[in-house]
Structures are given as structure tokens and as C-alpha cells.
Coordinates of C-alpha atoms in Angstrom, one line a residue:
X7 CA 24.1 -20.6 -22.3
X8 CA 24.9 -24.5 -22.3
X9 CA 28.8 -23.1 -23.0
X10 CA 28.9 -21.6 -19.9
X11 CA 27.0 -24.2 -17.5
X12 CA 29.4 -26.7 -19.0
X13 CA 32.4 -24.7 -17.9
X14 CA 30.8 -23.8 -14.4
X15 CA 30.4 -28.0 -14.0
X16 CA 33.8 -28.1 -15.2
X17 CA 35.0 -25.6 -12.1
X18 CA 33.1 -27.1 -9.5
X19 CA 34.5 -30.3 -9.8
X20 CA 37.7 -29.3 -10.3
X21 CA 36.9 -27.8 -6.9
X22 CA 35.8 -30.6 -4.9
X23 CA 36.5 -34.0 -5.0
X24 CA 33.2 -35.2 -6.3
X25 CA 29.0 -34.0 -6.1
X26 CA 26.7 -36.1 -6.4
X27 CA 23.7 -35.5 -9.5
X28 CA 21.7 -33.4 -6.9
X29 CA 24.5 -31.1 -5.6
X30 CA 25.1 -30.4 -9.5
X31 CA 21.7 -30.0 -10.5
X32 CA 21.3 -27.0 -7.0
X33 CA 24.3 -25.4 -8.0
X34 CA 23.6 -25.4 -12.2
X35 CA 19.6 -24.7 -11.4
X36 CA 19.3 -27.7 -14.0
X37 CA 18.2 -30.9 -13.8
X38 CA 19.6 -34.0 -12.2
X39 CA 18.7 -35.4 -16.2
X40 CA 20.6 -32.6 -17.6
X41 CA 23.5 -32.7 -15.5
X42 CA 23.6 -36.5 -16.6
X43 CA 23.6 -35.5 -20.4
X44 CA 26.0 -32.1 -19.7
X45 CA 28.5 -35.3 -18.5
X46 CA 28.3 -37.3 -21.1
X47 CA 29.1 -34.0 -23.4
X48 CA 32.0 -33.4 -21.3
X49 CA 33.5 -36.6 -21.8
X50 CA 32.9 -37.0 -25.3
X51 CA 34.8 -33.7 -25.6
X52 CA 37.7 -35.1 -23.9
X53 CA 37.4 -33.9 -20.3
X54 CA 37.6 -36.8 -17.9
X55 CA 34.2 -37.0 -15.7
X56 CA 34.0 -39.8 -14.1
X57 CA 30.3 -41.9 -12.6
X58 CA 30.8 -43.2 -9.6
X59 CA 27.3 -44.9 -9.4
X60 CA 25.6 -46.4 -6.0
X61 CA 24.3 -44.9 -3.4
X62 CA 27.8 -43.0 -2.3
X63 CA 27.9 -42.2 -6.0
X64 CA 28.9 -38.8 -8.1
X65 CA 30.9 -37.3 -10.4
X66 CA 34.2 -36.2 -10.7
X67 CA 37.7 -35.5 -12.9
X68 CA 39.8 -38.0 -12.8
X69 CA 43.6 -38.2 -13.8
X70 CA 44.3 -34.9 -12.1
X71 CA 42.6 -33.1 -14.5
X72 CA 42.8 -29.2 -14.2
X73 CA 40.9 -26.6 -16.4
X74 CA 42.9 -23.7 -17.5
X75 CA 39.9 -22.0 -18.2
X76 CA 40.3 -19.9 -14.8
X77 CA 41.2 -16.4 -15.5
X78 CA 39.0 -13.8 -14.4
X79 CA 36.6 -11.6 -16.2
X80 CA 37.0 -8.3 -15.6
X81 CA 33.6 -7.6 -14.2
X82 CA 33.7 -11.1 -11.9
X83 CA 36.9 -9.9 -10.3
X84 CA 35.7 -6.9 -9.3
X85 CA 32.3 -8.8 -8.1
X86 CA 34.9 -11.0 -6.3
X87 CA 36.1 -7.8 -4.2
X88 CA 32.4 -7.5 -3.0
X89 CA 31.7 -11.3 -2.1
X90 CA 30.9 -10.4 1.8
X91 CA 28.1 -8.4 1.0
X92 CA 25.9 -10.9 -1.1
X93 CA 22.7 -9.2 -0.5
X94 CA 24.2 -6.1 -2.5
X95 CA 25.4 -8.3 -4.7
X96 CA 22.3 -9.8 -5.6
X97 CA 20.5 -6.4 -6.0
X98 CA 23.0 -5.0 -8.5
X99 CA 22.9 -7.8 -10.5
X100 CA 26.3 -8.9 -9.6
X101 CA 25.3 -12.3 -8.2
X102 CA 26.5 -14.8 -10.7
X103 CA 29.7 -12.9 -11.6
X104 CA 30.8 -13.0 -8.1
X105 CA 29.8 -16.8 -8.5
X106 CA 31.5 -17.6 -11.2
X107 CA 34.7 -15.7 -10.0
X108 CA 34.6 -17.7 -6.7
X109 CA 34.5 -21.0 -8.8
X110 CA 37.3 -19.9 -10.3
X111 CA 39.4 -18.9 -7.4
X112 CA 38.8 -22.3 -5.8
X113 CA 39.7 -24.0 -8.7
X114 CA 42.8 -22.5 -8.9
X115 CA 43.8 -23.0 -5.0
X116 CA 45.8 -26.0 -3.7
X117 CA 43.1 -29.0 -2.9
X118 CA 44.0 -28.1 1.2
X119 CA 42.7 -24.6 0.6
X120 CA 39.4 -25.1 -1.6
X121 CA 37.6 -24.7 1.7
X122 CA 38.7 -21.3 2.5
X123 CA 35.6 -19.5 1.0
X124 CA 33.4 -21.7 3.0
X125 CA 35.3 -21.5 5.9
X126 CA 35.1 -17.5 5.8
X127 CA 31.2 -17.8 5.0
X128 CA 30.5 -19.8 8.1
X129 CA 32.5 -17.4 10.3
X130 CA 31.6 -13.8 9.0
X131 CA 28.8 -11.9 7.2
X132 CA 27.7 -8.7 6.9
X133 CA 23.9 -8.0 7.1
X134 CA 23.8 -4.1 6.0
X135 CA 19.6 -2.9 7.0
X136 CA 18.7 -2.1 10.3
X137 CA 16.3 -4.1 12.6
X138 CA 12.6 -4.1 12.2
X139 CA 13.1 -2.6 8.6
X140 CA 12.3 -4.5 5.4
X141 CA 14.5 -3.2 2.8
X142 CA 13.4 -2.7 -0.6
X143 CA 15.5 -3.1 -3.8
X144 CA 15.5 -0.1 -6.0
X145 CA 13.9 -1.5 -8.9
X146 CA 16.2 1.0 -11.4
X147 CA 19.3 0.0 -9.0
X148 CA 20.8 -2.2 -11.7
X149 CA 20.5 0.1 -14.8
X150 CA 22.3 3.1 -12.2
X151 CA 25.1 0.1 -11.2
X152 CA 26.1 -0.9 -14.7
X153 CA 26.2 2.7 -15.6
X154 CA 28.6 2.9 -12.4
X155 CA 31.0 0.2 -13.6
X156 CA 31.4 1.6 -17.0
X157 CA 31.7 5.4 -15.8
X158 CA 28.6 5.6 -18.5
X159 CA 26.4 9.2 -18.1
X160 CA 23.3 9.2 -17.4
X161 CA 19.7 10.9 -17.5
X162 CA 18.0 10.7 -14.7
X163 CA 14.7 11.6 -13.4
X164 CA 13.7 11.8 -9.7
X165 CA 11.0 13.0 -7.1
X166 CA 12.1 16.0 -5.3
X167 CA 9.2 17.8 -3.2
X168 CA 5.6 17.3 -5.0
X169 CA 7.4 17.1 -8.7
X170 CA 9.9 15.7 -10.8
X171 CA 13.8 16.4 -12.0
X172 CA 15.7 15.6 -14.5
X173 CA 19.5 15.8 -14.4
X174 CA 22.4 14.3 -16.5
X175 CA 24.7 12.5 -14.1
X176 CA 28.4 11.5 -13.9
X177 CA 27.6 8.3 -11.9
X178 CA 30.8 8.1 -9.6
X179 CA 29.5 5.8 -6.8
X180 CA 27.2 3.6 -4.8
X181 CA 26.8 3.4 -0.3
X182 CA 24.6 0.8 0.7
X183 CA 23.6 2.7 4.2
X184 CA 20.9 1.1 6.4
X185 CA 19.1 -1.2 3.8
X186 CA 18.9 2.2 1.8
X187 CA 20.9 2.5 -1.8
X188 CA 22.3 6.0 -2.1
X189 CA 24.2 7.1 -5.4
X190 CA 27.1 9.2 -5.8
X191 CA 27.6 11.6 -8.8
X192 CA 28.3 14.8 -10.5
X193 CA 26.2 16.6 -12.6
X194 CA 27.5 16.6 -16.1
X195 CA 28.9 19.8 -17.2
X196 CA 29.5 21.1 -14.0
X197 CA 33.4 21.9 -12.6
X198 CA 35.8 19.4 -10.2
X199 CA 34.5 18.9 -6.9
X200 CA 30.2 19.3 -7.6
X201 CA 29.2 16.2 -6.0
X202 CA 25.6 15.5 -4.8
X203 CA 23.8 12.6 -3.5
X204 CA 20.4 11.2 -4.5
X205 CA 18.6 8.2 -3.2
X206 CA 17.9 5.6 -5.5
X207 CA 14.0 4.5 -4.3
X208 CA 13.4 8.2 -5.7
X209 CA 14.1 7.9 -9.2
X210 CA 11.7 7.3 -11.8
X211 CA 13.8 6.8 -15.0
X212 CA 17.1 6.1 -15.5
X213 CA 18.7 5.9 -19.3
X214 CA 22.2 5.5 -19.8
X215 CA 23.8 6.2 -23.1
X216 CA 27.1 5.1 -24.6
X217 CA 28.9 7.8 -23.7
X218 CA 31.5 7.6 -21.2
X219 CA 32.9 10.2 -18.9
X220 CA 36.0 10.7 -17.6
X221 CA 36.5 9.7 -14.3
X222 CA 38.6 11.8 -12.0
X223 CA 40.9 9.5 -9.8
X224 CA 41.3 11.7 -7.1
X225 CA 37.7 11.4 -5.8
X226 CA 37.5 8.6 -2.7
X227 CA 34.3 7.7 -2.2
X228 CA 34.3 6.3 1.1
X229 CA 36.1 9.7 2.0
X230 CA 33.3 11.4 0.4
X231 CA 30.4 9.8 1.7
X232 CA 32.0 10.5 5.2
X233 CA 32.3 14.1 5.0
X234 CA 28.2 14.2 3.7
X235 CA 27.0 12.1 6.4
X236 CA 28.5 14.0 8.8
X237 CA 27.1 17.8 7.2
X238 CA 23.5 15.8 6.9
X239 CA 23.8 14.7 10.1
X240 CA 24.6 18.4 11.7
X241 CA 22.4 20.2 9.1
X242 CA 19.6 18.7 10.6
X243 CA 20.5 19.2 14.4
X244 CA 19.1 23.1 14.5
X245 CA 17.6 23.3 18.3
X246 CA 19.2 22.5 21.5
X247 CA 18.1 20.9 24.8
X248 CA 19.4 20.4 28.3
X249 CA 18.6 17.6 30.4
X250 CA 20.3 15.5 33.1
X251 CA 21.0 11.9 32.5
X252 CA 21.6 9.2 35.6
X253 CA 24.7 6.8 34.6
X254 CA 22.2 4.4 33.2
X255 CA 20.7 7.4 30.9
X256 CA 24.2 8.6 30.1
X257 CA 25.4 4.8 28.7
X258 CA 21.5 4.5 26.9
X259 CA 21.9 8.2 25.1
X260 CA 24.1 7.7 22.3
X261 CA 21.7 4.9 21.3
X262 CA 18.8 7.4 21.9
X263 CA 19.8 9.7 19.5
X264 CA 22.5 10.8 17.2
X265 CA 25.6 9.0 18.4
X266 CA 28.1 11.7 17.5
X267 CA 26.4 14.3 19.1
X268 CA 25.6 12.4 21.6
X269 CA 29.2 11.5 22.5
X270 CA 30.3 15.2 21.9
X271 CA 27.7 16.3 24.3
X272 CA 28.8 13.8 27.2
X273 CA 32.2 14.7 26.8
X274 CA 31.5 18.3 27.4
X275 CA 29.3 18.2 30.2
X276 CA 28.7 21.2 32.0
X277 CA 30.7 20.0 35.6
X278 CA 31.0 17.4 37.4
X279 CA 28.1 14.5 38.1
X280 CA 26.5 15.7 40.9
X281 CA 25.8 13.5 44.4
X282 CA 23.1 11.4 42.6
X283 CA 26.2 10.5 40.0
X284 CA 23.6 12.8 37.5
X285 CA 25.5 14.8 34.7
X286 CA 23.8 18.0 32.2
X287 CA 24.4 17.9 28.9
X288 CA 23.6 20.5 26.4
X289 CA 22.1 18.1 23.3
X290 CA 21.6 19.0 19.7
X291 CA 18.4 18.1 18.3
X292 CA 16.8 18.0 14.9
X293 CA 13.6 19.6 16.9
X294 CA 11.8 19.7 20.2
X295 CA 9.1 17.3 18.3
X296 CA 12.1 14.3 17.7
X297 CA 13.9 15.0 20.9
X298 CA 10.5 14.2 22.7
X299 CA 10.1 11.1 21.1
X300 CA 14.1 9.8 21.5
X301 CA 14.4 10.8 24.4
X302 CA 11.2 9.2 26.0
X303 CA 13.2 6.2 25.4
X304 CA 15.3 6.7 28.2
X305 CA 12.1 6.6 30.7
X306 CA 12.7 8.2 34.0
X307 CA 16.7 7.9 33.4
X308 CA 16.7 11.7 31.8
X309 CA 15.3 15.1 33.0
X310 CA 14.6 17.7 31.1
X311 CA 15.3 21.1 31.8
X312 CA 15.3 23.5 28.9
X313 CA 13.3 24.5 26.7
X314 CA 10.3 25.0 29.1
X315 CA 7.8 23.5 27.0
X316 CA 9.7 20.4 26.5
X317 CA 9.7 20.2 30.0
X318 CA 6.3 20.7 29.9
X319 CA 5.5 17.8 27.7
X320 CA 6.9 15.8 29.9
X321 CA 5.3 16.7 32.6
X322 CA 2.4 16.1 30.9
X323 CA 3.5 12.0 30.2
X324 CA 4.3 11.7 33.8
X325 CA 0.6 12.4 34.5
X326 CA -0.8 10.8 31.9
X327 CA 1.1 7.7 32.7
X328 CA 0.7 7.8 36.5
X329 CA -3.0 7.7 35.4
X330 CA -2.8 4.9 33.0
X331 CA -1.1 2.7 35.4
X332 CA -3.6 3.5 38.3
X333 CA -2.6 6.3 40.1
X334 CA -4.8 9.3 40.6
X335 CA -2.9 12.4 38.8
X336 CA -4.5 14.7 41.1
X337 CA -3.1 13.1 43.9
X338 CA 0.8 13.1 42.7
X339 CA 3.4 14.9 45.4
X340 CA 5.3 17.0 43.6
X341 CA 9.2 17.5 45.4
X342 CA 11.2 20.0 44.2
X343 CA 14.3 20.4 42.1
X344 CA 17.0 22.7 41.2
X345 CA 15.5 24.0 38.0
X346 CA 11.7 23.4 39.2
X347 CA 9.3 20.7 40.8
X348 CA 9.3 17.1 40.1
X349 CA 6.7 14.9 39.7
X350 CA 6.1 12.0 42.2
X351 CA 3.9 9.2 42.0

């Protein structure tokens, strides 16, 4: 343990000019005593730290010292590849690998381009879960990753309906989607090609063995999780609607409900907008329940006009709303439209 704090002091000054007793003990999570002694080690070891004391004070190498000790570990280069995303990092366990690798990257850069991770960090990052959604860490996620890194099999169990499955897997993958850890893999024993995918929050017990399996190098797992998400997303689309969307409801609809269909649907509209610049659109839905609730989004920017008794449930929150806000319901003018009458306030 002290080994390796030793060498990650070593790295970090290697990397900057100097750090004062502070900056070392934040970045060691030591402290400021310790970092003193962990110098005075150094130096009695031969390695040139230097104590600048006062109040501008630090440490640092002196005599151009330069570590050789900067050759990455297999498992903190391939943490290295995944630095933008340190909140994954972090929840596979891969946070002081990609550390370490960093450290050891800077050390081995020109002194005019030791700035260049901090540069990127201040100018790019990638926060992966959606608004207004607290993401929860798997607590089994890093037992599946390590099994992932060292193409280990597993036995997993997981919820699926009211009850419980177990399966022996051939962990191939991991897709951080929406704050939501998804795992990709084949069920052992099974031919070329069987690939499934199973949320992590579901399973219950994970054990990975020493046995390895063999990885087939074909598979492409971004290519792969493409293809899925695009059959889960039209699996689930099994009703239709048409409605007619004002400009306004036609930019707001992909963001409304699923964008692809959404986008497909626009792009095939049945004619030309009419003299209100309105368009119809024939929309896949999951059901007439969810399209109800996306598309009440879009307030009095769509109209439905099929099925019936979608239309009817609007109808319905036009009245009720017209009441809510004062009007009397009983009172609405109703005008009339091409497919049926409209309700005015």
C-alpha cells in the first residue's frame, strides 16, 4: 500500500512543478504528516524531493529527475480509454486505475503538455443519466465488470416476472444507457450469434468462476447494442394514432415521444400542411394509455383524430380543464372540424 502511494507521489511531481503538503495530502487521501514522512523516505531512497518551506512552499524533484516507472498496467490503460466517463468509471471500480494511468501519461509528456488532461477536463464531459432521474449504482455492477475484462463466465441470478432465474453467462459487454447499466452476453453453451440483454439493477447474485471463455472477435458491441435498441424500441410500438400537429407541435413531437418514429412519421405525412400550416401523421405508439400521456405534452399544438376514444379522452381534458381554469363546461362552443367538432372555450 505505502509502495504504491510512494510511487503515485513520485508521478505527481514529476508532473507538475511542485504541490504544496495539502495538494499532496488531497490527491494521496493521506495526511499533510504523512506526506512529510513519505518525503523524507523518498529522499533517503535516493529520489531527489526537494522542501521548499514558507508560505509559497512545496515539494518537488529537483535535478530533472524523471521516473521510469511509467509503463502502463494493462487494466489502467484500458481504464485510460474510458477517462471521459468518470462516473462509470467510478461505479465499476475502475476509478483509481484510470488515475493512476493518467499520472502516468502526464509524467511521460513534455513539461508544455502536462496540462492537456486538465485542459480537456475543463472543456468536455459527458454526464450519461437523464434529467430529474437519480441513478442508482448496481450494487453487483463490479463483480459483472471484472468478469467482463477477463472474459470470465458467470452464474447469474435475476428477477424476471414474480420469480427468479438463473443462467450461466458469457459476459461480452457493458452500455451505460440513461443512468441505467445494461449487460451484454451469451448464454454459455448455446451457438454463435445467441446474444441477450439483462439489466444489471435486476440481478440478485452474481458468482464468477475461473473459467474463462472464449471470446469471439467478430462481435461489435456498439453494433449490437444498436440493432436491440432499435427492435426494443419497435417491439413495443404495437397501436397506431393519427393526429395533426401545428408547426410548433410538429418541431415539439420528436421530443414527445419516440424520436425515430417520430421523425419517420413526419417525413411521411399524409399530403401537404394544410392552410393553417397543420400536417397528419400516422404515429406508432406503445398504447392508447402512453400516447395520451406524451402527447398531452404538446397542449393544444396536436389534434387527435383516430382512434375515437383517444379522441374522446381528450375531449374529456378540454372540459375538464376549461372547468379548472374558470370556464363553465356546459357553456363551451363547439366549431366544427373536418373529422368532427372542436371544442372552444
Amino acid at each position: 500500500m505505502r509502495a504504491a502511494r510512494l510511487i503515485k507521489m513520485v508521478l505527481l511531481l514529476q508532473s507538475r512543478p511542485s504541490m504544496t503538503a495539502a495538494e499532496l495530502a488531497r490527491e494521496l487521501e493521506v495526511s499533510e504528516r504523512t506526506v512529510t514522512r513519505d518525503a523524507q523516505a523518498l529522499s533517503e531512497a535516493g529520489v531527489p524531493v526537494y522542501a521548499d518551506r514558507g508560505r509559497a512552499g512545496g515539494y518537488r524533484l529537483i535535478g530533472g529527475y524523471r521516473t521510469r516507472l511509467t509503463g502502463l498496467a494493462r487494466s489502467e490503460a484500458e481504464a485510460l480509454f474510458l477517462s471521459g466517463v468518470p462516473g462509470a468509471l467510478r461505479e465499476m471500480g475502475l476509478e483509481d486505475a484510470a488515475s493512476a494511468a493518467r499520472l502516468k501519461v502526464s509524467a511521460a509528456l513534455m513539461p508544455s503538455l502536462r496540462d492537456a488532461s486538465r485542459t480537456a477536463a475543463q472543456r468536455f464531459h459527458l454526464d450519461a443519466p437523464n434529467w430529474f432521474k437519480e441513478p442508482k449504482t448496481p450494487e453487483l455492477l463490479p463483480a459483472v465488470a471484472d468478469a467482463v475484462w477477463d472474459d470470465r463466465r458467470i452464474v447469474a441470478r435475476y428477477r424476471r416476472g414474480e420469480g427468479e432465474v438463473e443462467r450461466e453467462l458469457e459476459p461480452y459487454g457493458l452500455v451505460l444507457k440513461a443512468g441505467v447499466w445494461y449487460l451484454c452476453a451469451r448464454v454459455a453453451g448455446q451457438g454463435h450469434g445467441s446474444y441477450r440483454v439483462y439489466r444489471i439493477d435486476r440481478f440478485t447474485a452474481v458468482d464468477a468462476g475461473d473459467e474463462r471463455f472464449e471470446r469471439d472477435e467478430e462481435f461489435d458491441l456498439p453494433g449490437f447494442w444498436d440493432e436491440r435498441a432499435e427492435q426494443f424500441a419497435r417491439s413495443i410500438l404495437r397501436a397506431e394514432v393519427v393526429v395533426r400537429l401545428s408547426p410548433d407541435g410538429a418541431r415539439a413531437l420528436p421530443y414527445a415521444v419516440d424520436r425515430r418514429s417520430a421523425r419517420e412519421a413526419l417525413e411521411t405525412a399524409a399530403g401537404a400542411p394544410d392552410e393553417d400550416g397543420w400536417v397528419t401523421v400516422t404515429l406508432p405508439v406503445e398504447s392508447e394509455e402512453v400516447a395520451h400521456a406524451q402527447l398531452a405534452g404538446l397542449g393544444p399544438e396536436v389534434e387527435v383524430l383516430a382512434p375515437e376514444s383517444l379522441r374522446e379522452r381528450f375531449t374529456e381534458d378540454a372540459i375538464r380543464l376549461a372547468a379548472l381554469y374558470g370556464k363553465d363546461s356546459a357553456a363551451l362552443n363547439v366549431r366544427p372540424t373536418r373529422t368532427g367538432p372542436m371544442l372552444d372555450p
